[in-house]
Amino acid sequence: MLKGNPDQDLRVYAIWFAMYPNDARDQWPAEAMPDPRVKHYWDDGKLVGRWYADRLSDIQGQMAPGSKGFEAPVLWDAYLVYGPESRWDAAPTGLRRWGRTVLATRDALREAVESLGSGTSN
């Protein structure tokens, strides 16, 4: 996705946390998403995933078709695409699209990223 849009002005924040017994910070693949536009963060408390899970009803309208549900009170294996108009004050605004799992909704993710470059809303 990023390789296909090398000149697009994007910021990617990859938030990693353990959801399976073998998930661990010291086993995280450093080569995952090596693009310099990606900032990686490890979230031991799963605070970001819990925050989004608590607000699921607020973001349902932007959910990509084919998204999978989740059982735990944590949103994970998901993407959220925000537009350039977004503000990150008390809470983020400008959510364009989100999906889960990343693999199951990769086409919608690609379309959302491409729409940012074209200036259209997806």
JSON list of C-alpha atoms in Angstrom, two decimals:
[
{"chain": "A", "resi": 1, "resn": "MET", "atom": "CA", "xyz": [0.00, 0.00, 0.00]},
{"chain": "A", "resi": 2, "resn": "LEU", "atom": "CA", "xyz": [2.69, 2.49, 0.98]},
{"chain": "A", "resi": 3, "resn": "LYS", "atom": "CA", "xyz": [5.02, 1.26, -1.76]},
{"chain": "A", "resi": 4, "resn": "GLY", "atom": "CA", "xyz": [2.28, 1.97, -4.31]},
{"chain": "A", "resi": 5, "resn": "ASN", "atom": "CA", "xyz": [1.99, 5.57, -3.07]},
{"chain": "A", "resi": 6, "resn": "PRO", "atom": "CA", "xyz": [5.60, 6.60, -2.39]},
{"chain": "A", "resi": 7, "resn": "ASP", "atom": "CA", "xyz": [5.05, 10.32, -2.90]},
{"chain": "A", "resi": 8, "resn": "GLN", "atom": "CA", "xyz": [1.73, 10.60, -1.07]},
{"chain": "A", "resi": 9, "resn": "ASP", "atom": "CA", "xyz": [1.83, 12.77, 2.04]},
{"chain": "A", "resi": 10, "resn": "LEU", "atom": "CA", "xyz": [0.79, 10.19, 4.62]},
{"chain": "A", "resi": 11, "resn": "ARG", "atom": "CA", "xyz": [1.40, 9.64, 8.31]},
{"chain": "A", "resi": 12, "resn": "VAL", "atom": "CA", "xyz": [0.99, 6.11, 9.57]},
{"chain": "A", "resi": 13, "resn": "TYR", "atom": "CA", "xyz": [0.90, 5.26, 13.26]},
{"chain": "A", "resi": 14, "resn": "ALA", "atom": "CA", "xyz": [1.25, 1.53, 13.87]},
{"chain": "A", "resi": 15, "resn": "ILE", "atom": "CA", "xyz": [0.10, 0.63, 17.36]},
{"chain": "A", "resi": 16, "resn": "TRP", "atom": "CA", "xyz": [1.23, -2.81, 18.46]},
{"chain": "A", "resi": 17, "resn": "PHE", "atom": "CA", "xyz": [0.10, -4.81, 21.49]},
{"chain": "A", "resi": 18, "resn": "ALA", "atom": "CA", "xyz": [-0.15, -8.43, 22.60]},
{"chain": "A", "resi": 19, "resn": "MET", "atom": "CA", "xyz": [-3.41, -10.21, 21.77]},
{"chain": "A", "resi": 20, "resn": "TYR", "atom": "CA", "xyz": [-2.11, -13.78, 21.62]},
{"chain": "A", "resi": 21, "resn": "PRO", "atom": "CA", "xyz": [0.09, -15.58, 24.17]},
{"chain": "A", "resi": 22, "resn": "ASN", "atom": "CA", "xyz": [3.10, -15.49, 21.84]},
{"chain": "A", "resi": 23, "resn": "ASP", "atom": "CA", "xyz": [2.74, -11.80, 20.99]},
{"chain": "A", "resi": 24, "resn": "ALA", "atom": "CA", "xyz": [5.57, -9.93, 22.65]},
{"chain": "A", "resi": 25, "resn": "ARG", "atom": "CA", "xyz": [7.39, -6.70, 22.11]},
{"chain": "A", "resi": 26, "resn": "ASP", "atom": "CA", "xyz": [10.74, -8.46, 21.88]},
{"chain": "A", "resi": 27, "resn": "GLN", "atom": "CA", "xyz": [9.37, -10.73, 19.13]},
{"chain": "A", "resi": 28, "resn": "TRP", "atom": "CA", "xyz": [7.85, -7.93, 17.08]},
{"chain": "A", "resi": 29, "resn": "PRO", "atom": "CA", "xyz": [9.28, -7.97, 13.54]},
{"chain": "A", "resi": 30, "resn": "ALA", "atom": "CA", "xyz": [11.37, -4.83, 13.14]},
{"chain": "A", "resi": 31, "resn": "GLU", "atom": "CA", "xyz": [11.10, -5.14, 9.35]},
{"chain": "A", "resi": 32, "resn": "ALA", "atom": "CA", "xyz": [7.31, -4.81, 9.46]},
{"chain": "A", "resi": 33, "resn": "MET", "atom": "CA", "xyz": [6.27, -1.64, 7.62]},
{"chain": "A", "resi": 34, "resn": "PRO", "atom": "CA", "xyz": [9.75, -0.15, 7.13]},
{"chain": "A", "resi": 35, "resn": "ASP", "atom": "CA", "xyz": [8.46, 2.95, 5.29]},
{"chain": "A", "resi": 36, "resn": "PRO", "atom": "CA", "xyz": [9.82, 6.16, 6.92]},
{"chain": "A", "resi": 37, "resn": "ARG", "atom": "CA", "xyz": [6.27, 7.58, 7.07]},
{"chain": "A", "resi": 38, "resn": "VAL", "atom": "CA", "xyz": [5.37, 4.89, 9.63]},
{"chain": "A", "resi": 39, "resn": "LYS", "atom": "CA", "xyz": [5.83, 5.55, 13.35]},
{"chain": "A", "resi": 40, "resn": "HIS", "atom": "CA", "xyz": [5.69, 2.41, 15.49]},
{"chain": "A", "resi": 41, "resn": "TYR", "atom": "CA", "xyz": [4.40, 2.33, 19.07]},
{"chain": "A", "resi": 42, "resn": "TRP", "atom": "CA", "xyz": [4.04, -0.54, 21.54]},
{"chain": "A", "resi": 43, "resn": "ASP", "atom": "CA", "xyz": [0.97, -0.25, 23.78]},
{"chain": "A", "resi": 44, "resn": "ASP", "atom": "CA", "xyz": [1.33, -2.67, 26.72]},
{"chain": "A", "resi": 45, "resn": "GLY", "atom": "CA", "xyz": [-1.97, -1.55, 28.24]},
{"chain": "A", "resi": 46, "resn": "LYS", "atom": "CA", "xyz": [-3.87, -1.78, 24.93]},
{"chain": "A", "resi": 47, "resn": "LEU", "atom": "CA", "xyz": [-5.15, 1.71, 25.70]},
{"chain": "A", "resi": 48, "resn": "VAL", "atom": "CA", "xyz": [-5.65, 2.71, 22.07]},
{"chain": "A", "resi": 49, "resn": "GLY", "atom": "CA", "xyz": [-7.54, -0.48, 21.21]},
{"chain": "A", "resi": 50, "resn": "ARG", "atom": "CA", "xyz": [-9.73, -0.14, 24.30]},
{"chain": "A", "resi": 51, "resn": "TRP", "atom": "CA", "xyz": [-10.43, 3.52, 23.56]},
{"chain": "A", "resi": 52, "resn": "TYR", "atom": "CA", "xyz": [-11.68, 2.71, 20.06]},
{"chain": "A", "resi": 53, "resn": "ALA", "atom": "CA", "xyz": [-13.65, -0.34, 21.23]},
{"chain": "A", "resi": 54, "resn": "ASP", "atom": "CA", "xyz": [-15.46, 1.90, 23.74]},
{"chain": "A", "resi": 55, "resn": "ARG", "atom": "CA", "xyz": [-16.46, 4.22, 20.89]},
{"chain": "A", "resi": 56, "resn": "LEU", "atom": "CA", "xyz": [-17.51, 1.59, 18.38]},
{"chain": "A", "resi": 57, "resn": "SER", "atom": "CA", "xyz": [-21.05, 2.95, 18.09]},
{"chain": "A", "resi": 58, "resn": "ASP", "atom": "CA", "xyz": [-19.61, 6.36, 17.15]},
{"chain": "A", "resi": 59, "resn": "ILE", "atom": "CA", "xyz": [-17.58, 4.98, 14.24]},
{"chain": "A", "resi": 60, "resn": "GLN", "atom": "CA", "xyz": [-19.92, 2.29, 12.86]},
{"chain": "A", "resi": 61, "resn": "GLY", "atom": "CA", "xyz": [-20.90, 4.51, 9.93]},
{"chain": "A", "resi": 62, "resn": "GLN", "atom": "CA", "xyz": [-17.35, 4.56, 8.59]},
{"chain": "A", "resi": 63, "resn": "MET", "atom": "CA", "xyz": [-16.82, 0.79, 8.84]},
{"chain": "A", "resi": 64, "resn": "ALA", "atom": "CA", "xyz": [-15.61, -0.90, 5.66]},
{"chain": "A", "resi": 65, "resn": "PRO", "atom": "CA", "xyz": [-17.81, -3.60, 4.13]},
{"chain": "A", "resi": 66, "resn": "GLY", "atom": "CA", "xyz": [-16.57, -7.07, 5.02]},
{"chain": "A", "resi": 67, "resn": "SER", "atom": "CA", "xyz": [-15.19, -6.01, 8.39]},
{"chain": "A", "resi": 68, "resn": "LYS", "atom": "CA", "xyz": [-15.04, -8.73, 11.03]},
{"chain": "A", "resi": 69, "resn": "GLY", "atom": "CA", "xyz": [-16.40, -8.38, 14.53]},
{"chain": "A", "resi": 70, "resn": "PHE", "atom": "CA", "xyz": [-14.23, -8.75, 17.60]},
{"chain": "A", "resi": 71, "resn": "GLU", "atom": "CA", "xyz": [-14.86, -10.48, 20.92]},
{"chain": "A", "resi": 72, "resn": "ALA", "atom": "CA", "xyz": [-12.53, -8.73, 23.31]},
{"chain": "A", "resi": 73, "resn": "PRO", "atom": "CA", "xyz": [-13.06, -5.19, 24.58]},
{"chain": "A", "resi": 74, "resn": "VAL", "atom": "CA", "xyz": [-10.14, -4.16, 22.37]},
{"chain": "A", "resi": 75, "resn": "LEU", "atom": "CA", "xyz": [-10.18, -3.12, 18.72]},
{"chain": "A", "resi": 76, "resn": "TRP", "atom": "CA", "xyz": [-7.19, -4.82, 17.11]},
{"chain": "A", "resi": 77, "resn": "ASP", "atom": "CA", "xyz": [-5.97, -5.97, 13.71]},
{"chain": "A", "resi": 78, "resn": "ALA", "atom": "CA", "xyz": [-7.69, -2.90, 12.37]},
{"chain": "A", "resi": 79, "resn": "TYR", "atom": "CA", "xyz": [-6.93, 0.26, 10.43]},
{"chain": "A", "resi": 80, "resn": "LEU", "atom": "CA", "xyz": [-8.41, 3.73, 10.75]},
{"chain": "A", "resi": 81, "resn": "VAL", "atom": "CA", "xyz": [-7.96, 6.29, 7.98]},
{"chain": "A", "resi": 82, "resn": "TYR", "atom": "CA", "xyz": [-8.26, 9.97, 8.85]},
{"chain": "A", "resi": 83, "resn": "GLY", "atom": "CA", "xyz": [-8.34, 12.80, 6.35]},
{"chain": "A", "resi": 84, "resn": "PRO", "atom": "CA", "xyz": [-6.14, 15.90, 6.28]},
{"chain": "A", "resi": 85, "resn": "GLU", "atom": "CA", "xyz": [-8.93, 17.89, 7.96]},
{"chain": "A", "resi": 86, "resn": "SER", "atom": "CA", "xyz": [-8.61, 15.73, 11.08]},
{"chain": "A", "resi": 87, "resn": "ARG", "atom": "CA", "xyz": [-7.81, 17.25, 14.43]},
{"chain": "A", "resi": 88, "resn": "TRP", "atom": "CA", "xyz": [-6.39, 15.29, 17.32]},
{"chain": "A", "resi": 89, "resn": "ASP", "atom": "CA", "xyz": [-7.43, 17.33, 20.33]},
{"chain": "A", "resi": 90, "resn": "ALA", "atom": "CA", "xyz": [-9.59, 15.71, 23.05]},
{"chain": "A", "resi": 91, "resn": "ALA", "atom": "CA", "xyz": [-10.63, 13.06, 20.51]},
{"chain": "A", "resi": 92, "resn": "PRO", "atom": "CA", "xyz": [-9.72, 12.55, 16.86]},
{"chain": "A", "resi": 93, "resn": "THR", "atom": "CA", "xyz": [-12.06, 13.92, 14.20]},
{"chain": "A", "resi": 94, "resn": "GLY", "atom": "CA", "xyz": [-12.30, 13.32, 10.48]},
{"chain": "A", "resi": 95, "resn": "LEU", "atom": "CA", "xyz": [-12.42, 9.51, 10.37]},
{"chain": "A", "resi": 96, "resn": "ARG", "atom": "CA", "xyz": [-12.91, 8.51, 6.73]},
{"chain": "A", "resi": 97, "resn": "ARG", "atom": "CA", "xyz": [-12.89, 4.71, 6.94]},
{"chain": "A", "resi": 98, "resn": "TRP", "atom": "CA", "xyz": [-11.93, 1.90, 9.26]},
{"chain": "A", "resi": 99, "resn": "GLY", "atom": "CA", "xyz": [-11.87, -1.84, 8.90]},
{"chain": "A", "resi": 100, "resn": "ARG", "atom": "CA", "xyz": [-11.07, -5.09, 10.60]},
{"chain": "A", "resi": 101, "resn": "THR", "atom": "CA", "xyz": [-9.22, -7.28, 9.87]},
{"chain": "A", "resi": 102, "resn": "VAL", "atom": "CA", "xyz": [-6.61, -5.46, 7.83]},
{"chain": "A", "resi": 103, "resn": "LEU", "atom": "CA", "xyz": [-6.29, -8.45, 5.51]},
{"chain": "A", "resi": 104, "resn": "ALA", "atom": "CA", "xyz": [-10.05, -8.94, 5.06]},
{"chain": "A", "resi": 105, "resn": "THR", "atom": "CA", "xyz": [-10.61, -5.26, 4.23]},
{"chain": "A", "resi": 106, "resn": "ARG", "atom": "CA", "xyz": [-7.38, -4.44, 2.43]},
{"chain": "A", "resi": 107, "resn": "ASP", "atom": "CA", "xyz": [-9.19, -3.33, -0.74]},
{"chain": "A", "resi": 108, "resn": "ALA", "atom": "CA", "xyz": [-11.24, -0.79, 1.23]},
{"chain": "A", "resi": 109, "resn": "LEU", "atom": "CA", "xyz": [-8.04, 0.37, 2.94]},
{"chain": "A", "resi": 110, "resn": "ARG", "atom": "CA", "xyz": [-6.34, 0.82, -0.42]},
{"chain": "A", "resi": 111, "resn": "GLU", "atom": "CA", "xyz": [-9.32, 2.83, -1.74]},
{"chain": "A", "resi": 112, "resn": "ALA", "atom": "CA", "xyz": [-9.38, 5.01, 1.38]},
{"chain": "A", "resi": 113, "resn": "VAL", "atom": "CA", "xyz": [-5.67, 5.77, 1.10]},
{"chain": "A", "resi": 114, "resn": "GLU", "atom": "CA", "xyz": [-5.93, 6.51, -2.61]},
{"chain": "A", "resi": 115, "resn": "SER", "atom": "CA", "xyz": [-8.89, 8.83, -2.00]},
{"chain": "A", "resi": 116, "resn": "LEU", "atom": "CA", "xyz": [-6.69, 10.93, 0.29]},
{"chain": "A", "resi": 117, "resn": "GLY", "atom": "CA", "xyz": [-4.31, 11.56, -2.59]},
{"chain": "A", "resi": 118, "resn": "SER", "atom": "CA", "xyz": [-7.13, 12.45, -4.96]},
{"chain": "A", "resi": 119, "resn": "GLY", "atom": "CA", "xyz": [-8.84, 14.77, -2.51]},
{"chain": "A", "resi": 120, "resn": "THR", "atom": "CA", "xyz": [-12.10, 12.79, -2.54]},
{"chain": "A", "resi": 121, "resn": "SER", "atom": "CA", "xyz": [-13.91, 11.51, 0.51]},
{"chain": "A", "resi": 122, "resn": "ASN", "atom": "CA", "xyz": [-14.40, 7.78, 0.80]}
]
